[in-house]
């Protein structure tokens, strides 16, 4: 019974799983005999066997009456996997086409600017934060302002919820993608931890035009301060949420849509930017 349940997990119906399992046990069998031994109605048995043949799980002999034989499991299951893989590829391709079609349709819909509206959402845990970082590029049209506090190294070392070995490379990769698209990125960090990671990432980029574009659009200043936020297009702000029980750890992130508040943060960012030491990004 466990084998039949597993076959059903792979997409077979109750009758198909029962028929294949019974054929494996009984060997070469006629349809009516198989119907009796597997408790499959006679009116269903031929349809079931035809389906199993199409899946590559059953062979039949063109005799009167027909005889059926289960294909060796190692071969049958590989065939089943290959068929499922092909179906999944086709489904994904169709899904991709539908997504592209909807993107085009929705892009034609005029959306309100929400200039005077405040909105916020919370992101909790590594999965949400990393997903948000990857989505950031799609939300950005012109500019990303990024600043981390002097205690960033201590905070990252204390993380259990958010792994710095995942977080920092993810941020760097998304910033590089944004720079390649022509988005201007200005980042203020307390030490060269971010700069070192960025340079290491550049070792794998060999296209001179891409390197030139990235150097043009990424600017880094070194400054020890207490501020910690990301500002996108003077509208969207990302603010880390410390864990109340362990303040040195990050619990999640607050995402705020507010032009007035973002404007104040940009003024503060530019003030700190002027105080920072320009980092030499040699490519």
mmCIF file of C-alpha atoms in Angstrom:
data_model
loop_
_atom_site.group_PDB
_atom_site.id
_atom_site.type_symbol
_atom_site.label_atom_id
_atom_site.label_comp_id
_atom_site.label_asym_id
_atom_site.label_seq_id
_atom_site.Cartn_x
_atom_site.Cartn_y
_atom_site.Cartn_z
ATOM 1 C CA UNK A 1 0.000 0.000 0.000
ATOM 2 C CA UNK A 2 2.890 2.361 0.761
ATOM 3 C CA UNK A 3 4.242 1.879 -2.762
ATOM 4 C CA UNK A 4 0.851 2.746 -4.224
ATOM 5 C CA UNK A 5 0.642 5.907 -2.122
ATOM 6 C CA UNK A 6 4.090 6.944 -3.323
ATOM 7 C CA UNK A 7 3.053 6.342 -6.929
ATOM 8 C CA UNK A 8 0.040 8.570 -6.326
ATOM 9 C CA UNK A 9 2.388 11.227 -4.981
ATOM 10 C CA UNK A 10 4.133 11.049 -8.351
ATOM 11 C CA UNK A 11 0.873 11.852 -10.133
ATOM 12 C CA UNK A 12 -0.765 8.491 -10.757
ATOM 13 C CA UNK A 13 -4.432 7.987 -9.935
ATOM 14 C CA UNK A 14 -5.551 5.427 -7.345
ATOM 15 C CA UNK A 15 -6.453 2.897 -10.056
ATOM 16 C CA UNK A 16 -3.236 3.507 -12.048
ATOM 17 C CA UNK A 17 -1.074 3.022 -8.960
ATOM 18 C CA UNK A 18 -2.959 -0.126 -8.005
ATOM 19 C CA UNK A 19 -2.716 -1.587 -11.519
ATOM 20 C CA UNK A 20 1.030 -0.994 -11.841
ATOM 21 C CA UNK A 21 1.789 -2.337 -8.359
ATOM 22 C CA UNK A 22 -0.334 -5.422 -9.027
ATOM 23 C CA UNK A 23 1.334 -6.079 -12.407
ATOM 24 C CA UNK A 24 4.745 -5.891 -10.745
ATOM 25 C CA UNK A 25 3.664 -8.546 -8.261
ATOM 26 C CA UNK A 26 1.689 -10.813 -10.619
ATOM 27 C CA UNK A 27 3.777 -10.544 -13.788
ATOM 28 C CA UNK A 28 2.179 -10.925 -17.241
ATOM 29 C CA UNK A 29 -1.592 -10.648 -16.797
ATOM 30 C CA UNK A 30 -4.761 -10.170 -18.831
ATOM 31 C CA UNK A 31 -6.972 -7.129 -18.297
ATOM 32 C CA UNK A 32 -9.900 -8.942 -16.685
ATOM 33 C CA UNK A 33 -7.660 -10.923 -14.350
ATOM 34 C CA UNK A 34 -5.863 -7.714 -13.401
ATOM 35 C CA UNK A 35 -9.240 -6.089 -12.778
ATOM 36 C CA UNK A 36 -10.130 -8.785 -10.243
ATOM 37 C CA UNK A 37 -6.773 -8.798 -8.462
ATOM 38 C CA UNK A 38 -6.481 -4.999 -8.197
ATOM 39 C CA UNK A 39 -10.152 -4.251 -7.443
ATOM 40 C CA UNK A 40 -10.406 -1.981 -10.467
ATOM 41 C CA UNK A 41 -13.851 -1.993 -12.191
ATOM 42 C CA UNK A 42 -13.838 -3.786 -15.559
ATOM 43 C CA UNK A 43 -15.277 -0.660 -17.150
ATOM 44 C CA UNK A 44 -12.166 1.285 -16.058
ATOM 45 C CA UNK A 45 -9.362 -1.242 -16.476
ATOM 46 C CA UNK A 46 -8.684 -0.676 -20.204
ATOM 47 C CA UNK A 47 -8.531 3.111 -19.770
ATOM 48 C CA UNK A 48 -6.181 2.686 -16.822
ATOM 49 C CA UNK A 49 -3.874 0.353 -18.758
ATOM 50 C CA UNK A 50 -3.868 2.694 -21.743
ATOM 51 C CA UNK A 51 -2.814 5.576 -19.493
ATOM 52 C CA UNK A 52 -0.031 3.496 -17.952
ATOM 53 C CA UNK A 53 1.197 2.557 -21.423
ATOM 54 C CA UNK A 54 1.296 6.215 -22.445
ATOM 55 C CA UNK A 55 3.331 6.950 -19.318
ATOM 56 C CA UNK A 56 5.840 4.250 -20.202
ATOM 57 C CA UNK A 57 4.949 2.105 -17.182
ATOM 58 C CA UNK A 58 3.208 -0.796 -18.936
ATOM 59 C CA UNK A 59 3.785 -2.823 -22.114
ATOM 60 C CA UNK A 60 1.139 -4.925 -23.867
ATOM 61 C CA UNK A 61 1.063 -7.859 -26.236
ATOM 62 C CA UNK A 62 -1.240 -7.591 -29.288
ATOM 63 C CA UNK A 63 -2.899 -10.933 -28.766
ATOM 64 C CA UNK A 64 -6.455 -12.101 -28.093
ATOM 65 C CA UNK A 65 -6.956 -11.371 -25.294
ATOM 66 C CA UNK A 66 -4.237 -8.778 -24.794
ATOM 67 C CA UNK A 67 -1.590 -9.446 -22.171
ATOM 68 C CA UNK A 68 0.010 -6.746 -20.058
ATOM 69 C CA UNK A 69 3.388 -6.533 -18.354
ATOM 70 C CA UNK A 70 4.822 -3.906 -15.983
ATOM 71 C CA UNK A 71 7.924 -2.156 -17.291
ATOM 72 C CA UNK A 72 10.957 -2.653 -15.046
ATOM 73 C CA UNK A 73 10.712 0.012 -12.272
ATOM 74 C CA UNK A 74 14.172 1.510 -12.931
ATOM 75 C CA UNK A 75 13.163 2.162 -16.542
ATOM 76 C CA UNK A 76 9.521 3.016 -15.871
ATOM 77 C CA UNK A 77 10.282 5.599 -13.189
ATOM 78 C CA UNK A 78 12.940 7.280 -15.331
ATOM 79 C CA UNK A 79 10.386 7.483 -18.127
ATOM 80 C CA UNK A 80 7.838 8.942 -15.725
ATOM 81 C CA UNK A 81 10.365 11.514 -14.521
ATOM 82 C CA UNK A 82 11.333 12.493 -18.074
ATOM 83 C CA UNK A 83 7.680 12.947 -19.027
ATOM 84 C CA UNK A 84 7.014 15.060 -15.933
ATOM 85 C CA UNK A 85 10.130 17.123 -16.593
ATOM 86 C CA UNK A 86 8.996 17.875 -20.148
ATOM 87 C CA UNK A 87 5.492 18.780 -18.959
ATOM 88 C CA UNK A 88 6.953 21.076 -16.296
ATOM 89 C CA UNK A 89 9.181 22.818 -18.857
ATOM 90 C CA UNK A 90 6.175 23.417 -21.086
ATOM 91 C CA UNK A 91 4.123 24.676 -18.140
ATOM 92 C CA UNK A 92 6.912 27.053 -17.098
ATOM 93 C CA UNK A 93 7.299 28.334 -20.642
ATOM 94 C CA UNK A 94 3.559 28.998 -20.889
ATOM 95 C CA UNK A 95 3.642 30.610 -17.454
ATOM 96 C CA UNK A 96 6.523 32.849 -18.562
ATOM 97 C CA UNK A 97 4.594 33.951 -21.651
ATOM 98 C CA UNK A 98 1.503 34.739 -19.543
ATOM 99 C CA UNK A 99 3.609 36.760 -17.087
ATOM 100 C CA UNK A 100 5.148 38.784 -19.924
ATOM 101 C CA UNK A 101 1.709 39.362 -21.409
ATOM 102 C CA UNK A 102 0.299 40.578 -18.073
ATOM 103 C CA UNK A 103 3.311 42.818 -17.440
ATOM 104 C CA UNK A 104 2.638 44.518 -20.776
ATOM 105 C CA UNK A 105 -1.067 44.910 -20.038
ATOM 106 C CA UNK A 106 -0.555 46.206 -16.500
ATOM 107 C CA UNK A 107 2.170 48.639 -17.609
ATOM 108 C CA UNK A 108 -0.462 50.390 -19.737
ATOM 109 C CA UNK A 109 -2.599 51.071 -16.653
ATOM 110 C CA UNK A 110 -1.950 54.514 -15.212
ATOM 111 C CA UNK A 111 -1.239 54.224 -11.489
ATOM 112 C CA UNK A 112 -1.612 57.080 -8.970
ATOM 113 C CA UNK A 113 1.577 58.655 -7.671
ATOM 114 C CA UNK A 114 0.501 58.460 -3.997
ATOM 115 C CA UNK A 115 2.630 61.536 -3.367
ATOM 116 C CA UNK A 116 0.777 62.443 -0.172
ATOM 117 C CA UNK A 117 0.021 58.927 1.031
ATOM 118 C CA UNK A 118 1.999 57.080 3.708
ATOM 119 C CA UNK A 119 2.265 53.327 3.555
ATOM 120 C CA UNK A 120 4.492 50.806 5.299
ATOM 121 C CA UNK A 121 5.100 47.069 5.432
ATOM 122 C CA UNK A 122 7.234 44.846 7.640
ATOM 123 C CA UNK A 123 9.704 42.165 6.612
ATOM 124 C CA UNK A 124 10.611 39.556 9.216
ATOM 125 C CA UNK A 125 13.526 37.118 9.011
ATOM 126 C CA UNK A 126 16.225 36.349 6.470
ATOM 127 C CA UNK A 127 13.941 35.038 3.726
ATOM 128 C CA UNK A 128 11.769 38.174 3.626
ATOM 129 C CA UNK A 129 14.718 40.581 3.879
ATOM 130 C CA UNK A 130 16.730 38.864 1.134
ATOM 131 C CA UNK A 131 13.669 38.643 -1.112
ATOM 132 C CA UNK A 132 13.101 42.356 -0.615
ATOM 133 C CA UNK A 133 16.704 43.170 -1.512
ATOM 134 C CA UNK A 134 16.310 41.247 -4.755
ATOM 135 C CA UNK A 135 13.036 43.048 -5.501
ATOM 136 C CA UNK A 136 14.645 46.411 -4.831
ATOM 137 C CA UNK A 137 16.120 46.587 -8.316
ATOM 138 C CA UNK A 138 12.695 46.316 -9.941
ATOM 139 C CA UNK A 139 11.366 49.173 -7.788
ATOM 140 C CA UNK A 140 14.268 51.548 -8.484
ATOM 141 C CA UNK A 141 14.206 53.922 -11.434
ATOM 142 C CA UNK A 142 16.995 56.425 -10.740
ATOM 143 C CA UNK A 143 18.839 56.293 -7.438
ATOM 144 C CA UNK A 144 19.712 54.184 -4.373
ATOM 145 C CA UNK A 145 21.194 55.835 -1.267
ATOM 146 C CA UNK A 146 22.600 53.296 1.191
ATOM 147 C CA UNK A 147 24.138 53.922 4.624
ATOM 148 C CA UNK A 148 25.279 51.562 7.372
ATOM 149 C CA UNK A 149 26.283 52.481 10.965
ATOM 150 C CA UNK A 150 29.692 52.173 12.607
ATOM 151 C CA UNK A 151 28.480 49.123 14.547
ATOM 152 C CA UNK A 152 27.575 47.227 11.370
ATOM 153 C CA UNK A 153 30.395 44.694 11.747
ATOM 154 C CA UNK A 154 29.374 43.937 15.343
ATOM 155 C CA UNK A 155 25.710 43.648 14.308
ATOM 156 C CA UNK A 156 26.486 41.280 11.453
ATOM 157 C CA UNK A 157 28.727 39.115 13.613
ATOM 158 C CA UNK A 158 25.885 38.720 16.115
ATOM 159 C CA UNK A 159 23.285 37.727 13.528
ATOM 160 C CA UNK A 160 21.561 34.373 13.825
ATOM 161 C CA UNK A 161 18.389 35.271 11.997
ATOM 162 C CA UNK A 162 20.136 36.934 9.032
ATOM 163 C CA UNK A 163 23.428 35.428 7.844
ATOM 164 C CA UNK A 164 25.960 38.147 6.866
ATOM 165 C CA UNK A 165 27.674 35.690 4.505
ATOM 166 C CA UNK A 166 24.422 35.683 2.542
ATOM 167 C CA UNK A 167 23.319 39.266 3.146
ATOM 168 C CA UNK A 168 26.442 41.185 2.065
ATOM 169 C CA UNK A 169 26.996 39.291 -1.245
ATOM 170 C CA UNK A 170 23.281 39.646 -2.026
ATOM 171 C CA UNK A 171 23.398 43.420 -1.483
ATOM 172 C CA UNK A 172 26.550 43.721 -3.605
ATOM 173 C CA UNK A 173 25.103 41.607 -6.433
ATOM 174 C CA UNK A 174 21.896 43.659 -6.541
ATOM 175 C CA UNK A 175 23.830 46.934 -6.492
ATOM 176 C CA UNK A 176 25.962 45.720 -9.401
ATOM 177 C CA UNK A 177 22.859 44.763 -11.393
ATOM 178 C CA UNK A 178 21.358 48.177 -10.673
ATOM 179 C CA UNK A 179 24.550 49.942 -11.757
ATOM 180 C CA UNK A 180 24.585 47.959 -15.010
ATOM 181 C CA UNK A 181 21.073 49.275 -15.681
ATOM 182 C CA UNK A 182 22.288 52.849 -15.229
ATOM 183 C CA UNK A 183 20.925 53.385 -11.693
ATOM 184 C CA UNK A 184 23.047 55.689 -9.565
ATOM 185 C CA UNK A 185 24.158 54.156 -6.236
ATOM 186 C CA UNK A 186 25.746 56.070 -3.373
ATOM 187 C CA UNK A 187 26.720 54.125 -0.263
ATOM 188 C CA UNK A 188 28.214 55.229 3.060
ATOM 189 C CA UNK A 189 29.913 52.503 5.112
ATOM 190 C CA UNK A 190 32.104 52.720 8.239
ATOM 191 C CA UNK A 191 34.946 50.591 6.917
ATOM 192 C CA UNK A 192 36.055 48.758 3.831
ATOM 193 C CA UNK A 193 34.033 45.559 4.454
ATOM 194 C CA UNK A 194 31.600 46.464 1.662
ATOM 195 C CA UNK A 195 34.356 47.808 -0.604
ATOM 196 C CA UNK A 196 36.405 44.617 -0.259
ATOM 197 C CA UNK A 197 33.377 42.503 -1.142
ATOM 198 C CA UNK A 198 32.657 44.687 -4.152
ATOM 199 C CA UNK A 199 36.215 44.385 -5.447
ATOM 200 C CA UNK A 200 36.137 40.615 -5.017
ATOM 201 C CA UNK A 201 32.923 40.509 -7.050
ATOM 202 C CA UNK A 202 34.620 42.515 -9.826
ATOM 203 C CA UNK A 203 37.262 39.835 -10.266
ATOM 204 C CA UNK A 204 34.591 37.801 -12.049
ATOM 205 C CA UNK A 205 33.534 40.633 -14.377
ATOM 206 C CA UNK A 206 35.671 40.839 -17.517
ATOM 207 C CA UNK A 207 33.564 42.904 -19.926
ATOM 208 C CA UNK A 208 35.237 46.370 -20.012
ATOM 209 C CA UNK A 209 31.982 48.134 -20.883
ATOM 210 C CA UNK A 210 30.194 46.581 -17.899
ATOM 211 C CA UNK A 211 33.082 47.482 -15.589
ATOM 212 C CA UNK A 212 33.016 51.055 -16.884
ATOM 213 C CA UNK A 213 29.252 51.334 -16.322
ATOM 214 C CA UNK A 214 29.515 49.991 -12.777
ATOM 215 C CA UNK A 215 32.379 52.323 -11.865
ATOM 216 C CA UNK A 216 30.403 55.238 -13.237
ATOM 217 C CA UNK A 217 27.275 54.466 -11.225
ATOM 218 C CA UNK A 218 28.619 53.201 -7.870
ATOM 219 C CA UNK A 219 30.166 55.731 -5.496
ATOM 220 C CA UNK A 220 31.364 54.845 -1.979
ATOM 221 C CA UNK A 221 32.263 56.995 1.011
ATOM 222 C CA UNK A 222 33.811 55.790 4.285
ATOM 223 C CA UNK A 223 32.313 57.293 7.442
ATOM 224 C CA UNK A 224 31.643 56.073 10.986
ATOM 225 C CA UNK A 225 28.106 57.175 11.910
ATOM 226 C CA UNK A 226 24.954 55.896 13.638
ATOM 227 C CA UNK A 227 22.555 55.981 10.676
ATOM 228 C CA UNK A 228 21.202 52.862 8.998
ATOM 229 C CA UNK A 229 18.769 53.001 6.048
ATOM 230 C CA UNK A 230 18.332 52.593 2.305
ATOM 231 C CA UNK A 231 16.528 55.294 0.329
ATOM 232 C CA UNK A 232 15.125 54.636 -3.143
ATOM 233 C CA UNK A 233 14.158 57.413 -5.550
ATOM 234 C CA UNK A 234 13.401 59.870 -2.706
ATOM 235 C CA UNK A 235 10.271 57.850 -1.924
ATOM 236 C CA UNK A 236 10.860 54.373 -0.475
ATOM 237 C CA UNK A 237 12.868 53.893 2.713
ATOM 238 C CA UNK A 238 14.139 50.617 4.165
ATOM 239 C CA UNK A 239 14.858 50.743 7.903
ATOM 240 C CA UNK A 240 16.285 47.790 9.924
ATOM 241 C CA UNK A 241 14.272 46.668 12.969
ATOM 242 C CA UNK A 242 16.425 45.665 15.975
ATOM 243 C CA UNK A 243 15.393 42.743 18.154
ATOM 244 C CA UNK A 244 13.936 44.224 21.402
ATOM 245 C CA UNK A 245 15.356 41.327 23.401
ATOM 246 C CA UNK A 246 18.795 41.547 21.768
ATOM 247 C CA UNK A 247 19.301 45.059 20.341
ATOM 248 C CA UNK A 248 22.534 44.129 18.585
ATOM 249 C CA UNK A 249 20.603 41.705 16.374
ATOM 250 C CA UNK A 250 18.345 42.535 13.444
ATOM 251 C CA UNK A 251 14.785 41.214 13.760
ATOM 252 C CA UNK A 252 13.552 42.398 10.382
ATOM 253 C CA UNK A 253 13.030 45.505 8.277
ATOM 254 C CA UNK A 254 10.479 48.282 7.896
ATOM 255 C CA UNK A 255 9.635 49.447 4.373
ATOM 256 C CA UNK A 256 8.129 52.942 4.264
ATOM 257 C CA UNK A 257 6.514 54.764 1.320
ATOM 258 C CA UNK A 258 6.572 58.450 2.284
ATOM 259 C CA UNK A 259 8.029 61.239 0.112
ATOM 260 C CA UNK A 260 8.142 63.813 2.897
ATOM 261 C CA UNK A 261 10.018 61.532 5.278
ATOM 262 C CA UNK A 262 12.285 60.309 2.459
ATOM 263 C CA UNK A 263 13.102 63.924 1.616
ATOM 264 C CA UNK A 264 14.299 64.555 5.161
ATOM 265 C CA UNK A 265 16.436 61.429 5.069
ATOM 266 C CA UNK A 266 18.026 62.519 1.799
ATOM 267 C CA UNK A 267 19.030 65.845 3.338
ATOM 268 C CA UNK A 268 20.680 63.949 6.201
ATOM 269 C CA UNK A 269 22.342 61.539 3.762
ATOM 270 C CA UNK A 270 23.852 64.373 1.715
ATOM 271 C CA UNK A 271 25.117 65.988 4.921
ATOM 272 C CA UNK A 272 26.890 62.761 5.907
ATOM 273 C CA UNK A 273 28.046 62.197 2.317
ATOM 274 C CA UNK A 274 29.941 65.493 2.409
ATOM 275 C CA UNK A 275 31.749 64.351 5.560
ATOM 276 C CA UNK A 276 32.725 60.938 4.211
ATOM 277 C CA UNK A 277 36.080 59.954 2.768
ATOM 278 C CA UNK A 278 35.908 58.932 -0.881
ATOM 279 C CA UNK A 279 36.753 55.266 -1.355
ATOM 280 C CA UNK A 280 39.043 54.402 -4.229
ATOM 281 C CA UNK A 281 37.312 51.846 -6.406
ATOM 282 C CA UNK A 282 40.067 50.602 -8.689
ATOM 283 C CA UNK A 283 38.792 48.432 -11.515
#
